[in-house]
């Protein structure tokens, strides 16, 4: 598949498959020079020199770009690691808080059970203490008789 492309004022015949391979290998190696199999379609020397200068500028810009981007990527990686560390710390704290809440809820359930048991017992003990107090103060036999329950008719 050969197509005509215009570079400046010169038309060039380009083998696109070979061009793609050249660009891929050039991008990987950083070498944008033309392969030896292309001498038949080379533009005049002045145009070639201008193209080579442009390629050199692009290569320098690519290197400058790499120099700027690599530190930025490293900085992002460091920030990402810090954020992951902070997130892990927050998750640990949240797990500890959930555990404490569960423990507190468990203690609350136990307290409620104890209170449920103790409150009726306290009422019984108060009544018993009142009867004993009555005996002590000399009310005699009336204090020994448990209080009558009032029944609704």
PDB file of C-alpha atoms in Angstrom, residues 21-131:
ATOM      1  CA  UNK A  21       7.590  -0.270  11.643  1.00  0.00           C
ATOM      2  CA  UNK A  22      10.094   2.563  11.403  1.00  0.00           C
ATOM      3  CA  UNK A  23       8.000   4.817  13.638  1.00  0.00           C
ATOM      4  CA  UNK A  24       7.431   2.058  16.206  1.00  0.00           C
ATOM      5  CA  UNK A  25      11.098   1.156  16.364  1.00  0.00           C
ATOM      6  CA  UNK A  26      12.029   4.845  16.314  1.00  0.00           C
ATOM      7  CA  UNK A  27       9.713   5.572  19.216  1.00  0.00           C
ATOM      8  CA  UNK A  28      11.159   2.701  21.201  1.00  0.00           C
ATOM      9  CA  UNK A  29      14.780   3.493  20.460  1.00  0.00           C
ATOM     10  CA  UNK A  30      14.470   7.257  20.134  1.00  0.00           C
ATOM     11  CA  UNK A  31      16.039   6.998  16.657  1.00  0.00           C
ATOM     12  CA  UNK A  32      14.042   8.751  13.961  1.00  0.00           C
ATOM     13  CA  UNK A  33      16.572   8.382  11.153  1.00  0.00           C
ATOM     14  CA  UNK A  34      15.459   6.893   7.859  1.00  0.00           C
ATOM     15  CA  UNK A  35      16.330   3.248   7.191  1.00  0.00           C
ATOM     16  CA  UNK A  36      18.782   2.468   4.374  1.00  0.00           C
ATOM     17  CA  UNK A  37      16.012   0.931   2.276  1.00  0.00           C
ATOM     18  CA  UNK A  38      14.530   4.393   1.659  1.00  0.00           C
ATOM     19  CA  UNK A  39      17.238   6.157  -0.369  1.00  0.00           C
ATOM     20  CA  UNK A  40      15.128   6.137  -3.532  1.00  0.00           C
ATOM     21  CA  UNK A  41      12.500   8.438  -2.057  1.00  0.00           C
ATOM     22  CA  UNK A  42      14.722  10.894  -0.195  1.00  0.00           C
ATOM     23  CA  UNK A  43      13.950  14.575  -0.712  1.00  0.00           C
ATOM     24  CA  UNK A  44      16.657  16.987  -1.834  1.00  0.00           C
ATOM     25  CA  UNK A  45      19.515  17.584   0.604  1.00  0.00           C
ATOM     26  CA  UNK A  46      18.221  21.007   1.797  1.00  0.00           C
ATOM     27  CA  UNK A  47      14.789  19.588   2.618  1.00  0.00           C
ATOM     28  CA  UNK A  48      16.386  16.539   4.207  1.00  0.00           C
ATOM     29  CA  UNK A  49      18.593  18.747   6.396  1.00  0.00           C
ATOM     30  CA  UNK A  50      15.548  20.777   7.473  1.00  0.00           C
ATOM     31  CA  UNK A  51      13.619  17.586   8.280  1.00  0.00           C
ATOM     32  CA  UNK A  52      16.565  16.218  10.259  1.00  0.00           C
ATOM     33  CA  UNK A  53      16.727  19.454  12.261  1.00  0.00           C
ATOM     34  CA  UNK A  54      13.013  19.236  12.982  1.00  0.00           C
ATOM     35  CA  UNK A  55      13.430  15.603  14.039  1.00  0.00           C
ATOM     36  CA  UNK A  56      16.327  16.607  16.302  1.00  0.00           C
ATOM     37  CA  UNK A  57      14.139  19.310  17.880  1.00  0.00           C
ATOM     38  CA  UNK A  58      11.359  16.796  18.424  1.00  0.00           C
ATOM     39  CA  UNK A  59      13.833  14.348  19.989  1.00  0.00           C
ATOM     40  CA  UNK A  60      15.120  17.054  22.356  1.00  0.00           C
ATOM     41  CA  UNK A  61      11.566  17.998  23.263  1.00  0.00           C
ATOM     42  CA  UNK A  62      10.804  14.327  23.906  1.00  0.00           C
ATOM     43  CA  UNK A  63      13.817  14.023  26.204  1.00  0.00           C
ATOM     44  CA  UNK A  64      12.825  17.242  28.013  1.00  0.00           C
ATOM     45  CA  UNK A  65       9.309  15.895  28.354  1.00  0.00           C
ATOM     46  CA  UNK A  66      10.646  12.630  29.814  1.00  0.00           C
ATOM     47  CA  UNK A  67      12.781  14.609  32.292  1.00  0.00           C
ATOM     48  CA  UNK A  68       9.735  16.592  33.425  1.00  0.00           C
ATOM     49  CA  UNK A  69       7.286  13.713  33.488  1.00  0.00           C
ATOM     50  CA  UNK A  70       9.354  11.136  35.364  1.00  0.00           C
ATOM     51  CA  UNK A  71       9.676  13.222  38.558  1.00  0.00           C
ATOM     52  CA  UNK A  72       5.969  14.049  38.346  1.00  0.00           C
ATOM     53  CA  UNK A  73       5.135  10.351  38.061  1.00  0.00           C
ATOM     54  CA  UNK A  74       7.410   9.549  40.998  1.00  0.00           C
ATOM     55  CA  UNK A  75       5.759  12.290  43.025  1.00  0.00           C
ATOM     56  CA  UNK A  76       2.324  10.885  42.172  1.00  0.00           C
ATOM     57  CA  UNK A  77       3.456   7.390  43.154  1.00  0.00           C
ATOM     58  CA  UNK A  78       4.736   8.693  46.501  1.00  0.00           C
ATOM     59  CA  UNK A  79       1.482  10.567  47.111  1.00  0.00           C
ATOM     60  CA  UNK A  80      -0.468   7.439  46.182  1.00  0.00           C
ATOM     61  CA  UNK A  81       1.567   5.379  48.653  1.00  0.00           C
ATOM     62  CA  UNK A  82       1.010   7.974  51.380  1.00  0.00           C
ATOM     63  CA  UNK A  83      -2.727   8.008  50.672  1.00  0.00           C
ATOM     64  CA  UNK A  84      -2.836   4.219  50.769  1.00  0.00           C
ATOM     65  CA  UNK A  85      -1.027   4.278  54.107  1.00  0.00           C
ATOM     66  CA  UNK A  86      -3.425   6.877  55.496  1.00  0.00           C
ATOM     67  CA  UNK A  87      -6.388   4.906  54.192  1.00  0.00           C
ATOM     68  CA  UNK A  88      -5.107   1.710  55.796  1.00  0.00           C
ATOM     69  CA  UNK A  89      -4.641   3.598  59.068  1.00  0.00           C
ATOM     70  CA  UNK A  90      -8.183   4.987  58.860  1.00  0.00           C
ATOM     71  CA  UNK A  91      -9.567   1.515  58.163  1.00  0.00           C
ATOM     72  CA  UNK A  92      -7.723   0.137  61.198  1.00  0.00           C
ATOM     73  CA  UNK A  93      -9.092   2.937  63.376  1.00  0.00           C
ATOM     74  CA  UNK A  94     -12.599   2.337  62.052  1.00  0.00           C
ATOM     75  CA  UNK A  95     -12.262  -1.385  62.809  1.00  0.00           C
ATOM     76  CA  UNK A  96     -11.112  -0.591  66.369  1.00  0.00           C
ATOM     77  CA  UNK A  97     -14.035   1.810  66.865  1.00  0.00           C
ATOM     78  CA  UNK A  98     -16.504  -0.785  65.547  1.00  0.00           C
ATOM     79  CA  UNK A  99     -15.011  -3.351  67.932  1.00  0.00           C
ATOM     80  CA  UNK A 100     -15.311  -0.961  70.879  1.00  0.00           C
ATOM     81  CA  UNK A 101     -18.924  -0.210  69.925  1.00  0.00           C
ATOM     82  CA  UNK A 102     -19.708  -3.932  69.771  1.00  0.00           C
ATOM     83  CA  UNK A 103     -18.093  -4.415  73.183  1.00  0.00           C
ATOM     84  CA  UNK A 104     -20.026  -1.475  74.605  1.00  0.00           C
ATOM     85  CA  UNK A 105     -23.267  -2.816  73.138  1.00  0.00           C
ATOM     86  CA  UNK A 106     -22.500  -6.206  74.669  1.00  0.00           C
ATOM     87  CA  UNK A 107     -21.883  -4.568  78.049  1.00  0.00           C
ATOM     88  CA  UNK A 108     -25.153  -2.650  77.640  1.00  0.00           C
ATOM     89  CA  UNK A 109     -27.043  -5.873  76.946  1.00  0.00           C
ATOM     90  CA  UNK A 110     -25.490  -7.470  80.029  1.00  0.00           C
ATOM     91  CA  UNK A 111     -26.361  -4.395  82.126  1.00  0.00           C
ATOM     92  CA  UNK A 112     -29.954  -4.551  80.932  1.00  0.00           C
ATOM     93  CA  UNK A 113     -30.189  -8.238  81.842  1.00  0.00           C
ATOM     94  CA  UNK A 114     -28.712  -7.571  85.270  1.00  0.00           C
ATOM     95  CA  UNK A 115     -31.088  -4.655  85.852  1.00  0.00           C
ATOM     96  CA  UNK A 116     -34.024  -6.730  84.666  1.00  0.00           C
ATOM     97  CA  UNK A 117     -33.074  -9.331  87.246  1.00  0.00           C
ATOM     98  CA  UNK A 118     -32.163  -6.930  90.070  1.00  0.00           C
ATOM     99  CA  UNK A 119     -35.066  -4.469  89.988  1.00  0.00           C
ATOM    100  CA  UNK A 120     -37.762  -7.003  90.984  1.00  0.00           C
ATOM    101  CA  UNK A 121     -35.343  -8.432  93.547  1.00  0.00           C
ATOM    102  CA  UNK A 122     -34.811  -4.928  94.962  1.00  0.00           C
ATOM    103  CA  UNK A 123     -38.577  -4.492  95.295  1.00  0.00           C
ATOM    104  CA  UNK A 124     -38.817  -7.796  97.169  1.00  0.00           C
ATOM    105  CA  UNK A 125     -35.963  -6.806  99.470  1.00  0.00           C
ATOM    106  CA  UNK A 126     -37.574  -3.440 100.277  1.00  0.00           C
ATOM    107  CA  UNK A 127     -40.795  -5.123 101.197  1.00  0.00           C
ATOM    108  CA  UNK A 128     -38.931  -7.614 103.368  1.00  0.00           C
ATOM    109  CA  UNK A 129     -36.983  -4.789 105.030  1.00  0.00           C
ATOM    110  CA  UNK A 130     -40.249  -2.956 105.787  1.00  0.00           C
ATOM    111  CA  UNK A 131     -41.648  -6.064 107.457  1.00  0.00           C
TER     112      UNK A 131
END
